[in-house]
Amino acid sequence: DPDPVAVPWQFGSLRVPSRLLMGSMHTGFEREGARLGAFYRERVEGGAGLIITGGYAVESRGRSVADDIDFSSPEVDEPLAESVRCVHEAGGLIAVQLFHAGRYSRGPGGPTDPPIAPTALPWRSARGVMPREMNAEDIAAVIEAFAAAARHAERLGYDAVEISASEGYLINEFCSPLTNRRDDEWGGDPARRLRFACEVLAAVRAATRLPLSVRISGDDLMPGSTTPEQVDELARLLVEEGADAISVGVGWHESTTPTVQYSVPHGAWLGVDDRVATAVPGTAVIGSNRVLNYREAQLALDSSSLTAIAIARPFLADPHVARGPQFTAIACIGCDEACIDRSLFGKPISCLVNPRAGFETQLPAGRVAVPKRLAVVGSGPAGLCAAFDAASRGHQVTLFERSDEFGGQLRLASLVHAKQDYGDGISSWVARLRHMGATLLTGIEPGTEQLADFDAVLVATGVQAREPELDVDGSVRVLDYASALELAPADPRGQGADLGRVLIIGGGGVAVDVGATLLARSSSMTLIRRGTKHFAAGTSPTTRWIPLGDLHAANAQLLQEATLIRVRDHLAYLEVAGQARRIEVDTVVVAAGSTPLVGVDLDALARAGVPFRVVGGARNADRLDAVRSTSEGVRAVREL
Ligand code: SF4
């Protein structure tokens, strides 16, 4: 059978060579033309049929954060044109995504220059900023701004335009009864609410002959919002107005349903995408969200009416993800830590499993002139990622893992409830390393003599759980977080409440993850943390609410300013905010941080004259941070 991804398709006047596209992502380095161009170039070379840029605002009021690209400003012309040139030089195609944040704008904002919206209704995270209801002039100005932006896209050399009418941005706001309470020609019933989208599209269509796609929200995931029938009707109307393709997204930024996080099953939204595709037969429809690799894209195309699939984060994890079905791409683990979380705060994005993402010019991909024999000690995220980068560049890599399994802390994370995808990250690194001929050894802690044989050594031995002194009698079981996770399989069905009443000491991300994972094996759950910080504070804002939500749903107690004094005869004596308290307990789990585990004699290595670097948790275990660890590992090997 022909590979459904590799069948070219027609997008307006454009023949697109692959059905796997790189979906829209704010990179945070759009103002750096060479950097953006190099980032895109690798993805084109990796097989992306079409690059879709991050959303660029059609006017300054339409920026979501002050740092967003204002496409109407000539200041960004040169870097954006340079990025387009890079794509074309690599033989690729690039569409610019145009948007207006509407009431989501936190750009100019403020009381004297508020965001504009169909109706003066603030959003959940508006922090007191009240939008102003758009008048007839505003509406006309924004429609013209979209048209002007499309003309400008042509001048800058883009191959196509995508209008963002999704994610709860301005056009989407006009469509929804939640945000459009008008009763004039722009609101009052479904037909009038959809009019703004149609007028924008008509104006853009008149302004440019470039192929035109519209990204709509297949399901807003907001109770009381636009119905599926109204969304399908919108798709039909947009096609009538001249859209060459419909791209389907899901969820508003303020929706409480996870859409792309690790806990969302792969392919979860294909049903929504396919429903829209069925509503506009004969028009190209692009599906997206939680399709993670080439094979999943093949399956999605085979089992739906979709024309193409846009994937975004997997292109960060591996720029070559679209290379073909036989190629094992480094897997995106859905953590959001270096991509969406950074983008939320206007910081440049990268990737936990691929620290080169966004740094393609600084950390080039080419092969080294003089390959080294490199030993990597430890196969946690830092070790695996560094070994992979080194092997990709031609070094001869030997990876030593003291336990029987690869992955270190990432393997433990893969045992956390719903985090199975983390295991895919490990297995993809291991498969690629093997494919490149690296030597991978388990059950070995190399001594100095063995390491002295190498040209350079990377020490990435990771961490061990901190073991605080506890005053605990023999009535309860005491586990550290690692042993607790080893106990709990990722799929906890049928385990029963064998841990009884569980008390977890610790309030960080690991404690919360362990708590959520052990819920299925406990009859009650209490977490205690010193200090007044929130539980899981400082961890990913886009994912921490998943385990916290599980804990709240199970009525777990989360106690701040709490210390365990002692345990006697199944009673834990606590001090909570200065008050004595007792709870019944059968199992105590310690998840109160980690300490470096340096399983290599560094002095002896130095005496032997072998260049080495210590990275990741082995260097600093204060705050386990896999993004820092992988970046450190890759950079250290390049400096060795
Ligand atoms: Fe995927 Fe995490 Fe990389 Fe983002 S940082 S692309 S979620 S692996």
XYZ file of C-alpha atoms and ligand atoms in Angstrom:
648
model
C 0.000 0.000 0.000
C 1.241 3.521 -0.704
C 2.355 5.491 2.336
C -0.606 7.832 2.993
C 1.700 10.512 4.389
C 3.881 10.622 1.299
C 1.040 11.289 -1.176
C 1.284 14.932 -2.371
C -1.836 17.024 -1.933
C -3.208 20.224 -3.334
C -3.552 23.235 -1.050
C -5.052 25.891 -3.312
C -2.433 26.462 -5.993
C 0.245 24.795 -3.881
C 1.317 21.197 -4.310
C 2.434 20.035 -0.878
C 4.771 17.041 -1.022
C 3.888 15.457 2.330
C 0.778 15.220 4.482
C 2.746 15.672 7.683
C 3.013 19.398 8.416
C 4.699 21.354 11.162
C 1.886 23.049 13.067
C 1.958 26.535 14.499
C 4.212 27.240 17.502
C 5.311 30.519 19.046
C 9.081 30.178 19.219
C 10.003 33.382 21.030
C 12.885 33.937 18.606
C 10.927 35.273 15.647
C 12.907 38.512 15.757
C 16.134 36.583 15.053
C 15.878 35.753 11.367
C 18.945 33.512 11.116
C 17.968 31.541 14.240
C 14.365 31.112 13.127
C 15.511 30.210 9.621
C 17.925 27.549 10.899
C 15.182 26.105 13.123
C 12.801 25.863 10.167
C 15.459 24.600 7.771
C 16.151 21.478 9.845
C 12.429 20.697 9.977
C 12.091 21.091 6.197
C 15.078 18.793 5.734
C 13.385 16.444 8.187
C 10.387 16.078 5.906
C 7.831 18.710 6.997
C 5.494 19.156 4.020
C 4.635 22.695 5.096
C 5.871 24.889 7.935
C 3.146 26.915 9.652
C 4.547 29.829 11.633
C 3.531 30.830 15.132
C 0.567 33.206 15.199
C 1.529 36.747 14.212
C -0.846 39.523 15.315
C -2.460 41.507 12.516
C -2.346 44.694 14.572
C -0.678 45.768 17.777
C -3.919 45.432 19.793
C -4.086 41.811 18.694
C -0.905 40.666 20.426
C -1.510 38.197 23.173
C 1.619 39.206 25.109
C 3.642 42.358 24.519
C 6.437 40.309 22.998
C 4.241 38.776 20.249
C 5.013 39.615 16.664
C 3.031 42.585 15.371
C 2.901 41.686 11.701
C 1.827 45.230 10.789
C 5.100 46.630 12.104
C 7.945 46.960 9.555
C 10.422 46.201 12.354
C 9.944 42.453 11.937
C 9.986 42.393 8.124
C 13.677 41.614 7.765
C 13.940 38.678 10.224
C 10.688 37.151 8.982
C 11.716 37.507 5.327
C 15.039 35.874 6.214
C 13.250 32.911 7.795
C 11.132 32.547 4.641
C 14.266 32.592 2.490
C 15.822 29.834 4.634
C 12.764 27.634 4.164
C 12.807 28.166 0.418
C 16.540 27.528 0.145
C 15.922 24.187 1.854
C 13.209 23.412 -0.685
C 10.317 23.855 1.746
C 7.019 25.692 1.918
C 5.898 28.090 4.630
C 2.502 29.475 5.628
C 2.163 32.431 7.962
C -0.480 32.167 10.677
C -2.315 35.433 11.333
C -4.290 36.038 14.494
C -5.893 38.604 16.754
C -5.938 37.750 20.450
C -9.081 39.781 21.195
C -9.850 39.616 24.905
C -6.862 37.289 25.432
C -4.609 40.245 24.671
C -2.292 41.137 27.482
C -0.244 43.261 25.111
C -0.935 46.969 25.282
C -3.829 46.345 27.689
C -4.355 48.439 30.754
C -7.157 50.810 31.649
C -6.371 53.434 29.015
C -5.855 50.988 26.166
C -7.839 47.846 26.935
C -8.047 44.789 24.713
C -10.951 44.714 22.301
C -13.574 41.973 22.179
C -17.068 41.337 20.796
C -18.433 41.954 24.292
C -16.805 43.489 27.373
C -16.237 40.205 29.213
C -12.863 39.432 30.805
C -11.367 35.950 30.642
C -10.388 33.737 33.532
C -6.799 34.965 33.752
C -7.497 38.578 32.780
C -6.215 39.856 36.154
C -8.698 42.712 36.234
C -8.153 43.829 32.637
C -11.620 44.483 31.221
C -11.864 44.395 27.428
C -13.736 47.083 25.541
C -16.674 46.112 23.345
C -15.766 46.625 19.696
C -17.700 49.278 17.825
C -18.365 49.321 14.073
C -15.062 51.110 13.406
C -13.055 48.578 15.401
C -14.686 45.742 13.507
C -13.967 47.323 10.134
C -10.384 48.099 11.207
C -9.663 44.539 12.313
C -11.129 43.043 9.141
C -8.930 45.401 7.102
C -5.931 44.513 9.318
C -6.365 40.832 8.406
C -6.563 41.738 4.709
C -3.514 44.010 4.950
C -1.586 41.271 6.749
C -2.406 38.794 3.983
C -1.118 41.259 1.365
C 1.997 41.746 3.461
C 2.485 37.966 3.683
C 2.669 37.895 -0.093
C 5.288 40.656 -0.118
C 7.429 38.792 2.433
C 7.389 35.680 0.272
C 5.195 33.334 2.302
C 3.639 30.504 0.297
C 0.295 30.479 2.093
C -1.759 32.120 4.824
C -3.512 30.511 7.769
C -6.100 32.556 9.639
C -6.423 31.587 13.285
C -10.093 31.423 14.246
C -9.521 29.024 17.136
C -8.167 28.741 20.695
C -10.565 31.424 21.983
C -8.936 34.259 20.045
C -10.953 37.142 18.575
C -12.614 35.372 15.631
C -13.495 32.417 17.860
C -14.863 34.882 20.441
C -17.265 36.298 17.871
C -18.534 32.777 17.100
C -19.287 31.782 20.697
C -22.346 32.707 22.748
C -20.084 32.725 25.811
C -18.110 35.709 24.597
C -20.418 37.334 22.071
C -23.487 38.755 23.804
C -24.169 41.368 21.134
C -27.521 41.864 19.543
C -26.656 43.614 16.310
C -25.450 42.464 12.902
C -22.436 40.781 14.616
C -24.284 38.752 17.245
C -27.625 37.678 18.642
C -27.987 34.306 16.901
C -25.601 31.705 15.478
C -25.689 33.119 11.940
C -24.840 36.638 13.084
C -22.121 35.349 15.440
C -20.403 33.557 12.528
C -20.544 36.669 10.326
C -17.294 38.215 11.591
C -15.323 35.078 10.675
C -16.875 35.095 7.206
C -16.196 38.803 6.649
C -12.561 38.379 7.712
C -12.201 35.507 5.315
C -13.880 37.343 2.441
C -11.559 40.322 2.960
C -8.455 38.132 3.097
C -9.588 36.176 0.040
C -10.010 39.426 -1.874
C -6.593 40.631 -0.707
C -4.466 37.656 -1.774
C -4.301 34.767 -4.166
C -2.139 32.795 -1.763
C -3.575 29.464 -0.623
C -5.694 30.111 2.420
C -6.364 27.916 5.406
C -8.515 28.734 8.423
C -7.834 27.135 11.765
C -11.092 26.678 13.589
C -11.866 25.203 16.956
C -13.504 21.826 16.318
C -14.641 21.827 19.938
C -14.082 24.822 22.216
C -14.203 22.483 25.254
C -16.088 25.265 27.053
C -19.495 24.363 28.480
C -22.214 26.356 26.726
C -20.040 27.414 23.778
C -20.564 26.870 20.050
C -22.190 23.513 19.224
C -20.617 20.947 16.875
C -23.337 21.729 14.308
C -22.479 25.430 14.435
C -18.745 24.641 14.072
C -19.483 22.472 11.031
C -21.646 25.235 9.595
C -18.774 27.681 10.135
C -16.449 25.355 8.214
C -18.929 25.230 5.313
C -19.324 29.022 5.272
C -15.558 29.547 5.313
C -15.165 27.228 2.340
C -17.868 29.216 0.525
C -15.893 32.381 1.261
C -12.831 30.884 -0.390
C -10.896 28.891 2.212
C -8.723 26.301 0.474
C -8.255 24.289 3.652
C -9.700 24.002 7.127
C -7.355 23.216 9.990
C -8.964 21.864 13.136
C -7.814 22.638 16.669
C -9.520 21.995 19.992
C -9.936 23.865 23.233
C -9.638 27.435 24.371
C -6.733 28.636 26.443
C -9.080 28.949 29.411
C -10.641 25.505 28.983
C -10.048 23.154 31.905
C -9.877 20.052 29.697
C -6.307 18.977 28.950
C -5.780 18.836 25.190
C -2.103 18.191 24.545
C -0.554 17.147 27.867
C 0.988 13.728 28.475
C -2.208 12.453 30.065
C -4.266 12.901 26.875
C -4.475 9.669 24.856
C -2.783 9.706 21.470
C -5.222 10.531 18.693
C -7.817 11.755 21.210
C -9.093 14.555 18.965
C -9.163 12.771 15.619
C -12.898 12.177 15.982
C -13.504 15.923 16.238
C -11.177 16.604 13.282
C -12.888 13.951 11.198
C -16.351 15.310 11.983
C -15.327 18.656 10.486
C -13.751 16.888 7.490
C -17.037 15.119 6.830
C -18.870 18.458 6.944
C -16.797 19.901 4.074
C -16.268 17.060 1.601
C -13.906 17.996 -1.216
C -12.015 20.527 0.897
C -8.622 19.775 2.417
C -8.931 19.356 6.192
C -5.914 19.315 8.456
C -6.135 17.467 11.775
C -3.925 18.102 14.786
C -3.173 17.563 18.487
C -1.852 14.381 20.132
C -0.639 12.777 16.929
C 2.940 12.157 17.908
C 4.853 10.502 15.116
C 4.868 9.348 11.539
C 3.114 6.050 12.140
C 0.345 7.711 14.107
C -0.074 10.181 11.238
C -0.316 7.273 8.789
C -2.969 5.625 10.936
C -4.875 8.881 11.323
C -4.941 9.465 7.575
C -5.906 5.860 6.878
C -8.773 5.884 9.325
C -10.327 9.298 8.652
C -11.330 11.738 5.932
C -8.481 14.068 6.867
C -6.178 15.362 4.145
C -3.142 16.131 6.264
C -1.926 16.162 9.869
C -0.186 19.074 11.546
C 2.081 18.135 14.433
C 3.987 20.702 16.424
C 5.910 19.585 19.519
C 7.160 16.313 17.949
C 9.059 18.559 15.513
C 10.817 20.099 18.520
C 11.688 16.704 19.961
C 13.039 15.501 16.631
C 13.339 17.759 13.582
C 13.324 14.636 11.411
C 10.065 13.216 12.721
C 8.524 13.402 9.233
C 11.330 11.450 7.613
C 9.446 8.183 7.149
C 7.792 5.195 8.799
C 11.030 3.262 9.324
C 12.708 6.114 11.134
C 12.529 6.092 14.947
C 12.084 9.713 15.939
C 13.080 10.866 19.403
C 9.688 10.920 21.105
C 8.010 14.020 22.489
C 6.978 13.058 26.028
C 4.225 15.659 26.412
C 5.896 17.368 29.385
C 5.473 20.965 28.079
C 8.447 21.975 30.192
C 10.663 23.608 27.591
C 8.006 24.484 25.005
C 4.507 25.585 26.051
C 5.541 26.513 29.596
C 8.252 28.821 28.304
C 6.086 30.254 25.584
C 3.474 31.189 28.212
C 5.992 33.518 29.785
C 7.259 34.929 26.485
C 10.532 32.978 26.721
C 12.170 31.268 23.719
C 11.125 27.640 23.426
C 13.314 24.569 23.226
C 12.764 20.919 24.132
C 13.559 18.692 27.090
C 14.555 15.758 24.892
C 16.225 17.923 22.239
C 18.113 20.892 23.693
C 19.253 21.782 20.172
C 15.711 22.924 19.324
C 15.963 26.670 18.858
C 19.748 26.516 19.130
C 20.501 25.030 15.715
C 23.075 27.706 14.897
C 24.766 27.529 18.300
C 24.760 23.707 18.454
C 25.111 22.684 14.819
C 24.211 19.194 13.659
C 27.280 18.487 11.521
C 29.660 15.613 12.117
C 32.892 16.294 13.963
C 36.245 16.264 12.151
C 37.959 14.174 14.813
C 35.671 11.620 16.468
C 36.414 10.842 20.104
C 35.938 7.739 22.185
C 33.458 9.030 24.712
C 32.241 7.330 27.889
C 28.914 8.459 29.264
C 28.314 7.232 32.794
C 24.625 7.201 33.676
C 21.598 6.815 31.431
C 19.202 9.352 32.902
C 17.956 12.171 30.668
C 21.321 14.005 30.757
C 23.340 10.895 29.873
C 21.009 9.595 27.172
C 20.531 12.959 25.518
C 24.252 13.760 25.534
C 25.127 10.269 24.270
C 22.600 10.665 21.465
C 23.904 14.071 20.430
C 27.514 12.857 20.533
C 26.799 9.708 18.524
C 24.801 11.719 15.975
C 27.883 13.859 15.417
C 30.121 10.865 14.840
C 31.676 10.251 18.244
C 32.187 6.671 19.343
C 29.980 6.428 22.412
C 29.904 3.900 25.236
C 27.080 4.373 27.716
C 27.324 2.772 31.169
C 24.214 2.219 33.301
C 24.669 0.692 36.739
C 21.116 -0.671 37.017
C 19.403 -3.109 34.697
C 17.306 -0.496 32.943
C 18.013 2.725 31.091
C 16.436 6.052 31.924
C 17.329 7.026 35.508
C 14.904 9.606 36.882
C 13.061 9.678 33.553
C 12.323 5.975 33.925
C 10.942 6.640 37.400
C 8.846 9.455 35.930
C 7.479 7.010 33.349
C 6.031 4.984 36.251
C 3.961 7.982 37.356
C 0.242 7.691 36.659
C -0.464 8.655 32.987
C 3.190 9.434 32.219
C 3.870 6.329 30.125
C 4.965 8.596 27.257
C 8.102 9.373 29.245
C 9.156 5.788 28.596
C 8.856 6.394 24.835
C 11.488 9.106 25.187
C 13.907 6.595 26.719
C 13.209 3.804 24.257
C 13.590 6.135 21.262
C 16.992 7.341 22.481
C 18.105 3.760 23.124
C 16.906 2.578 19.692
C 18.656 5.416 17.882
C 21.868 4.943 19.854
C 21.892 1.247 18.988
C 21.179 2.057 15.352
C 24.171 4.397 15.292
C 26.427 1.702 16.710
C 26.881 3.076 20.222
C 27.787 0.548 22.928
C 25.125 0.436 25.629
C 25.957 -1.433 28.807
C 23.724 -2.109 31.790
C 24.617 -3.460 35.223
C 28.082 -1.852 35.098
C 29.683 0.856 37.214
C 32.956 1.546 35.409
C 36.091 2.094 37.492
C 38.818 4.638 36.815
C 40.935 2.123 34.946
C 38.119 1.372 32.528
C 37.295 5.046 32.044
C 40.957 5.977 31.517
C 40.736 4.169 28.178
C 38.441 6.856 26.796
C 39.284 10.246 25.298
C 36.653 11.944 27.452
C 34.115 11.055 30.132
C 30.718 12.537 30.853
C 29.558 11.882 34.399
C 25.751 11.907 34.383
C 25.138 9.565 37.292
C 22.085 11.433 38.525
C 20.640 11.551 42.015
C 19.440 9.463 44.884
C 16.449 10.117 47.111
C 17.207 12.204 50.194
C 16.794 10.180 53.368
C 15.850 12.443 56.230
C 16.048 11.089 59.800
C 12.564 9.992 60.792
C 11.336 9.012 64.229
C 9.236 6.069 63.113
C 8.539 2.813 64.951
C 8.159 -0.491 63.146
C 4.380 -0.246 62.815
C 4.478 1.318 59.328
C 6.252 0.710 56.059
C 8.697 3.472 55.025
C 9.586 3.956 51.362
C 11.521 6.547 49.426
C 9.817 7.997 46.332
C 11.822 5.817 43.968
C 10.854 2.546 45.676
C 7.265 3.742 45.929
C 7.137 4.313 42.176
C 8.806 0.985 41.463
C 6.024 -0.601 43.492
C 3.305 1.081 41.549
C 2.949 -0.041 37.967
C 1.921 2.617 35.476
C -1.380 0.860 35.054
C -2.652 0.422 38.589
C -5.825 -1.508 37.779
C -6.523 -4.272 40.196
C -3.808 -3.406 42.678
C -6.169 -2.856 45.610
C -5.484 -0.647 48.596
C -2.469 -2.600 49.757
C -0.568 0.428 51.035
C -3.438 1.398 53.327
C -3.327 4.901 54.750
C -0.457 6.707 53.034
C 1.452 9.726 54.310
C 3.807 11.439 51.850
C 6.495 13.759 53.167
C 7.227 16.394 50.540
C 5.375 19.034 48.565
C 7.271 19.297 45.301
C 6.373 17.921 41.896
C 7.742 14.469 42.699
C 5.672 14.180 45.895
C 2.518 15.203 44.054
C 3.222 12.779 41.190
C 3.897 9.933 43.630
C 0.732 10.774 45.571
C -1.414 10.708 42.442
C 0.203 7.437 41.370
C -0.343 5.705 44.709
C -4.007 6.728 44.954
C -5.064 3.450 43.406
C -3.190 1.528 46.090
C -4.155 3.552 49.146
C -7.247 3.836 51.313
C -6.392 7.426 52.263
C -3.723 9.885 51.162
C -2.100 12.770 53.030
C 0.750 14.937 51.770
C 2.648 17.210 54.132
C 5.086 19.943 53.269
C 7.069 22.424 55.278
C 6.453 26.092 54.549
C 3.567 27.851 52.902
C 4.344 27.178 49.250
C 1.635 25.553 47.180
C 2.051 21.887 46.382
C 4.046 21.358 43.169
C 4.878 25.093 43.123
C 7.509 25.918 40.556
C 6.725 22.932 38.338
C 5.041 23.037 34.933
C 1.975 25.346 35.051
C 0.378 23.499 32.144
C 0.659 20.016 33.647
C 0.852 20.266 37.457
C -2.913 20.556 37.761
C -3.297 17.032 36.361
C -1.924 15.108 39.420
C -3.205 17.839 41.756
C -6.672 17.368 40.239
C -6.447 13.604 40.821
C -5.473 14.178 44.455
C -8.305 16.643 45.051
C -10.817 14.348 43.358
C -9.755 11.552 45.726
C -10.124 13.831 48.787
C -6.433 13.651 49.574
C -5.308 15.983 52.351
C -2.603 18.432 51.307
C -1.195 20.068 54.434
C 1.145 23.061 54.307
C 3.401 24.155 57.183
C 3.318 20.569 58.364
C 6.060 18.444 59.942
C 6.102 14.825 60.999
C 7.208 14.587 64.637
C 7.026 10.819 65.081
C 5.069 7.682 64.203
C 3.958 5.274 66.912
C 1.651 2.333 66.487
C 0.085 3.488 63.184
C -0.353 7.046 64.437
C 1.550 9.895 62.808
C 2.032 12.840 65.160
C 2.193 16.004 63.093
C 2.630 19.674 63.743
C 0.456 21.595 61.315
C 0.728 25.405 61.374
C 1.786 25.256 65.015
C -0.998 22.879 66.065
C -0.523 19.247 67.094
C -2.451 16.770 64.966
C -2.613 13.004 64.643
C -3.499 10.901 61.640
C -3.647 7.162 61.152
C -1.041 5.770 58.813
C 0.206 2.467 57.364
C 2.816 3.654 54.832
C 5.150 6.647 54.938
C 6.713 7.768 51.639
C 9.606 10.202 51.659
C 9.675 12.490 48.627
C 11.650 15.306 50.149
C 14.230 15.940 47.468
C 17.366 14.269 46.205
C 21.101 14.447 46.602
C 23.761 14.050 43.888
C 24.941 10.534 43.236
C 28.453 10.653 41.830
C 29.357 7.049 41.197
C 32.752 7.904 39.729
C 36.016 8.727 41.524
C 36.522 12.191 40.050
C 39.912 12.774 41.723
C 41.263 9.538 40.309
C 39.901 10.442 36.895
C 41.630 13.827 37.083
C 44.898 12.153 38.124
C 44.569 9.801 35.166
C 44.435 12.898 32.943
C 41.092 12.081 31.353
C 39.002 15.139 30.502
C 35.597 14.864 32.177
C 32.525 16.899 33.028
C 29.838 16.324 35.644
C 26.320 17.275 34.558
C 22.665 17.161 35.565
C 21.581 15.981 39.001
C 25.042 14.599 39.720
C 26.288 18.190 39.559
C 23.353 19.863 41.270
C 20.342 18.056 42.715
C 18.777 21.086 44.396
C 15.861 21.207 42.038
C 15.500 18.253 39.731
C 15.209 19.849 36.333
C 15.443 17.552 33.355
C 15.434 20.464 30.902
C 18.575 21.826 32.540
C 20.102 18.344 32.720
C 19.730 17.491 29.043
C 20.937 20.915 27.957
C 23.962 20.647 30.249
C 24.774 17.172 28.968
C 24.714 18.123 25.300
C 26.711 21.306 25.830
C 29.285 19.615 28.064
C 30.090 16.919 25.499
C 30.566 19.552 22.834
C 33.020 21.379 25.103
C 34.981 18.297 26.168
Fe 7.568 17.499 23.896
Fe 8.449 18.111 26.355
Fe 9.938 18.623 24.184
Fe 7.768 20.064 24.684
S 9.619 19.988 25.938
S 8.385 19.226 22.721
S 6.409 18.491 25.485
S 9.342 16.617 24.953
